[in-house]
Backbone as JSON Lines, residues from 0, in Angstrom:
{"i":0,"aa":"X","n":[0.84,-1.17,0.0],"ca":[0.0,0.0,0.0],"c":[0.89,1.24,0.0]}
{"i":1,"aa":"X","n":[0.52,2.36,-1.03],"ca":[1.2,3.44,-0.79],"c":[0.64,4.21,0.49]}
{"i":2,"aa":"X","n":[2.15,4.55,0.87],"ca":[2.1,5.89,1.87],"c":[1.87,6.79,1.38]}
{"i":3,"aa":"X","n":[1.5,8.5,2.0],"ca":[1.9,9.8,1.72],"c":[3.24,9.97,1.83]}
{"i":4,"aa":"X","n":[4.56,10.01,1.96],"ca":[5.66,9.62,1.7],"c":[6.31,9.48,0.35]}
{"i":5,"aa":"X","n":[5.85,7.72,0.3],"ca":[6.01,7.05,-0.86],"c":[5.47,8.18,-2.42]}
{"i":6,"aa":"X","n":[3.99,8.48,-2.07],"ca":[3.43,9.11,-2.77],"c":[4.19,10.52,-3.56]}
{"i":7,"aa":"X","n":[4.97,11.25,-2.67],"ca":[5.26,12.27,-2.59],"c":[6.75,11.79,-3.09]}
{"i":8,"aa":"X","n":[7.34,10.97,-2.59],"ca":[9.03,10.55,-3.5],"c":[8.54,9.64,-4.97]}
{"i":9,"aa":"X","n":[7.42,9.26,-5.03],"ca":[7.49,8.99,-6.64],"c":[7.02,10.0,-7.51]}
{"i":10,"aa":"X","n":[6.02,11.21,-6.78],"ca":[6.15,12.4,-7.9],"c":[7.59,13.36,-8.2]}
{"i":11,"aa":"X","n":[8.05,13.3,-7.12],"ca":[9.68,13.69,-7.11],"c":[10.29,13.14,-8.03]}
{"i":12,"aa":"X","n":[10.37,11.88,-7.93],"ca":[10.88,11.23,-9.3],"c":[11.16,11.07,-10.28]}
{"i":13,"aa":"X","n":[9.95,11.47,-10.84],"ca":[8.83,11.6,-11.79],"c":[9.71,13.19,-12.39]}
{"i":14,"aa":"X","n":[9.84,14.2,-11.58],"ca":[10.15,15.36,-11.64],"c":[11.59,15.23,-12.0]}
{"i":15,"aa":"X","n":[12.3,13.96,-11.45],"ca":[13.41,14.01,-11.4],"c":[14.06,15.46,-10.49]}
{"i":16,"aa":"X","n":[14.05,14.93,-9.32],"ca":[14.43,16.07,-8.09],"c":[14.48,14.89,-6.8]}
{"i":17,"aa":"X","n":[14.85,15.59,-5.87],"ca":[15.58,14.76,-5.01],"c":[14.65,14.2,-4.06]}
{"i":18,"aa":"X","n":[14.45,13.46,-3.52],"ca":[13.74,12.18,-2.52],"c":[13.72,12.61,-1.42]}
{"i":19,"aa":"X","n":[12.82,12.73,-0.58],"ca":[12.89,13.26,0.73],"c":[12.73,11.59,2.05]}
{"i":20,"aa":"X","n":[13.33,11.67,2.98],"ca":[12.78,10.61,3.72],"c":[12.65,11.04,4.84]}
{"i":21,"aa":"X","n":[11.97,10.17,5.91],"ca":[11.25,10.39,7.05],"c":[11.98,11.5,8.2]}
{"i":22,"aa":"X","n":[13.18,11.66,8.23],"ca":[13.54,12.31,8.61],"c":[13.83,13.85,8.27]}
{"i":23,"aa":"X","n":[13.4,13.93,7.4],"ca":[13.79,15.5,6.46],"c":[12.15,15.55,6.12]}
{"i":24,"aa":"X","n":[11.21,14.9,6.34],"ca":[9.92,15.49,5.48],"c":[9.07,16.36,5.96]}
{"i":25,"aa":"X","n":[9.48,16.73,7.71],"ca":[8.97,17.96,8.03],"c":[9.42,19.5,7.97]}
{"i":26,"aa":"X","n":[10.78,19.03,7.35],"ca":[11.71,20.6,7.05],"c":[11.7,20.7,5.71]}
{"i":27,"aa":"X","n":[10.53,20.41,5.18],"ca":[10.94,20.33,3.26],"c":[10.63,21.84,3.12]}
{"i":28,"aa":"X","n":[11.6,21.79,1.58],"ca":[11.16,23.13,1.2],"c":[11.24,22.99,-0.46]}
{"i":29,"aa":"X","n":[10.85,24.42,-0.78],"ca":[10.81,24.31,-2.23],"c":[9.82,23.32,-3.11]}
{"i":30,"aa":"X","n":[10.77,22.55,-4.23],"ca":[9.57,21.61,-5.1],"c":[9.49,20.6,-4.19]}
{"i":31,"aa":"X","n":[9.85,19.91,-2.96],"ca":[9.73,18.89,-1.91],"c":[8.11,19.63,-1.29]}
{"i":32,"aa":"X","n":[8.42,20.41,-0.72],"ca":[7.53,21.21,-0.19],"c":[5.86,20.95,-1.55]}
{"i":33,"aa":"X","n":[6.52,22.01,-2.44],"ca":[5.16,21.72,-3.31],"c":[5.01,19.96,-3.91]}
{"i":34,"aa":"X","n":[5.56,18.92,-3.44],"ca":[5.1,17.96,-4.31],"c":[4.13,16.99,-2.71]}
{"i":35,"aa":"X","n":[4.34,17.53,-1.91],"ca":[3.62,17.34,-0.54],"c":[2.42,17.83,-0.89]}
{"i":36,"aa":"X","n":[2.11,18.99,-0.57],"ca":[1.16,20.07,-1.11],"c":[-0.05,19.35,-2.26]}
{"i":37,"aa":"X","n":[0.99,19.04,-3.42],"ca":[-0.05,18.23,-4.81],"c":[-0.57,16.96,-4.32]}
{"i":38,"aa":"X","n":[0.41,16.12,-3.64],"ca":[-0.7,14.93,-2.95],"c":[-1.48,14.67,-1.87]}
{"i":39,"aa":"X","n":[-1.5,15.76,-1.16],"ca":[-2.29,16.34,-0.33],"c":[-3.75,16.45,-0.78]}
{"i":40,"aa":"X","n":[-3.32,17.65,-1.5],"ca":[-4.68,18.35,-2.23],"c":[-5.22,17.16,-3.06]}
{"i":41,"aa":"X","n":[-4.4,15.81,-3.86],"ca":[-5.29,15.63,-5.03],"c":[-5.81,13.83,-4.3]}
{"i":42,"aa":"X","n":[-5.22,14.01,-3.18],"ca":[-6.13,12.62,-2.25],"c":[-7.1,13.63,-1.5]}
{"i":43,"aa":"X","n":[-7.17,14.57,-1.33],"ca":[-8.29,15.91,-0.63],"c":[-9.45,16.04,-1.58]}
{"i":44,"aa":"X","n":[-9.09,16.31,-2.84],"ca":[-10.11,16.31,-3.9],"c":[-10.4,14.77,-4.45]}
{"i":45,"aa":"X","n":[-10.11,13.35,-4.35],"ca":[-10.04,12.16,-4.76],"c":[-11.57,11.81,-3.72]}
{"i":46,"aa":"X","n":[-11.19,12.06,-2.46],"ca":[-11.97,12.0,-1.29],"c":[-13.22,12.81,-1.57]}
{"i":47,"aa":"X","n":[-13.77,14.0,-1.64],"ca":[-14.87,14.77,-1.63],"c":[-15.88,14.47,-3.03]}
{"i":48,"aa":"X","n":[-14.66,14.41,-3.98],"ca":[-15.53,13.44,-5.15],"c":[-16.4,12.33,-5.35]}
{"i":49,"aa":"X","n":[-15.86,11.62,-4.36],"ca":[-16.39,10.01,-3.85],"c":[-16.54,10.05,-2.4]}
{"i":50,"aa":"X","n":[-17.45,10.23,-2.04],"ca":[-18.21,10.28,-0.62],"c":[-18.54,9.02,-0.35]}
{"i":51,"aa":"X","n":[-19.2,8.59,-1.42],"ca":[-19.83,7.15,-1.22],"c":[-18.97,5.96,-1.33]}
{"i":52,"aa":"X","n":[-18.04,5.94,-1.81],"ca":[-16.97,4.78,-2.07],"c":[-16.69,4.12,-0.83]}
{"i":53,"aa":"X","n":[-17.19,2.81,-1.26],"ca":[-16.64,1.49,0.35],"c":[-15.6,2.08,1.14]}
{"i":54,"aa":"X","n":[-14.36,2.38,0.58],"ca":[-13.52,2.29,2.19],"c":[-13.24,3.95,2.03]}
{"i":55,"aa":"X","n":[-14.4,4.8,2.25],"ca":[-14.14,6.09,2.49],"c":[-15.36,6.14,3.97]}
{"i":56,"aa":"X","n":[-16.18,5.1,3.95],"ca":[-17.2,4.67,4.77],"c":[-17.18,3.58,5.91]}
{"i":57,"aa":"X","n":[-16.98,3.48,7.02],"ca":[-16.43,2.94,7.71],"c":[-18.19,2.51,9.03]}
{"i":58,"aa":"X","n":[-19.04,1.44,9.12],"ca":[-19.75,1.58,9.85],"c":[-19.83,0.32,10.59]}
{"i":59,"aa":"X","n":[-19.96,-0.02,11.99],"ca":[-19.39,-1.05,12.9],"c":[-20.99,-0.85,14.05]}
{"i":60,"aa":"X","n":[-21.17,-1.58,14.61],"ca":[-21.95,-2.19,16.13],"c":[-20.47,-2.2,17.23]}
{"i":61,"aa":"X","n":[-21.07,-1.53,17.75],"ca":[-19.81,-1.7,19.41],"c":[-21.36,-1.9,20.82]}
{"i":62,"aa":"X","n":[-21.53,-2.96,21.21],"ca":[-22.16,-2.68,22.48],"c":[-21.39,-2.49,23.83]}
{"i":63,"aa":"X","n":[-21.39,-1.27,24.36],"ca":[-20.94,-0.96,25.48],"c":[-21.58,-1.2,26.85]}
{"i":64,"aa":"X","n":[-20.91,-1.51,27.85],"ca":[-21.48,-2.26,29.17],"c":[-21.02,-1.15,30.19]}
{"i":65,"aa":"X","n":[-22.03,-0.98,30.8],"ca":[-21.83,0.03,32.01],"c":[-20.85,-0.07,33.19]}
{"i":66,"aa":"X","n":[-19.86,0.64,33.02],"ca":[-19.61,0.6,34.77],"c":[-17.92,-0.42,34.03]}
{"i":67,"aa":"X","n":[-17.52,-1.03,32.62],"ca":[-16.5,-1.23,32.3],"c":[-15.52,-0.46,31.55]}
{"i":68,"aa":"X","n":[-15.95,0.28,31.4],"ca":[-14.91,1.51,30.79],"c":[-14.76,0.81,29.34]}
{"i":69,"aa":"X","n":[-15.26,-0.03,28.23],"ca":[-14.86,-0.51,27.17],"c":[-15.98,-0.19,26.24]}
């Protein structure tokens, strides 16, 4: 499964520009910075498009019991 990460070092790629990893991806700057930004926004807009799509919808039964904290 892709990460946001992953996502963001294969448009880099793609750009041919340099790879950011877990340790540098909160000080990015520049086209690092904007290629964060584009997969941000275009899983932001992927999402609002499809409201209804199975795993954007998540619905479960939990019965809770008094007096157990669960």
């Amino acid at each position: 499964m892709a990460t946001y990460i992953n996502l963001v070092n294969e448009l880099l790629r793609r750009l041919n520009e340099v790879q950011i990893d877990l340790a540098n991806f909160g000080t990015t700057k520049n086209v690092q910075s904007l290629a964060k930004d584009a997969v941000n926004s275009s899983i932001r807009e992927i999402l609002q498009e499809a409201q209804e799509w199975p795993f954007t919808l998540v619905t479960y039964e939990h019965t809770l019991e008094v007096g157990t904290k669960t």
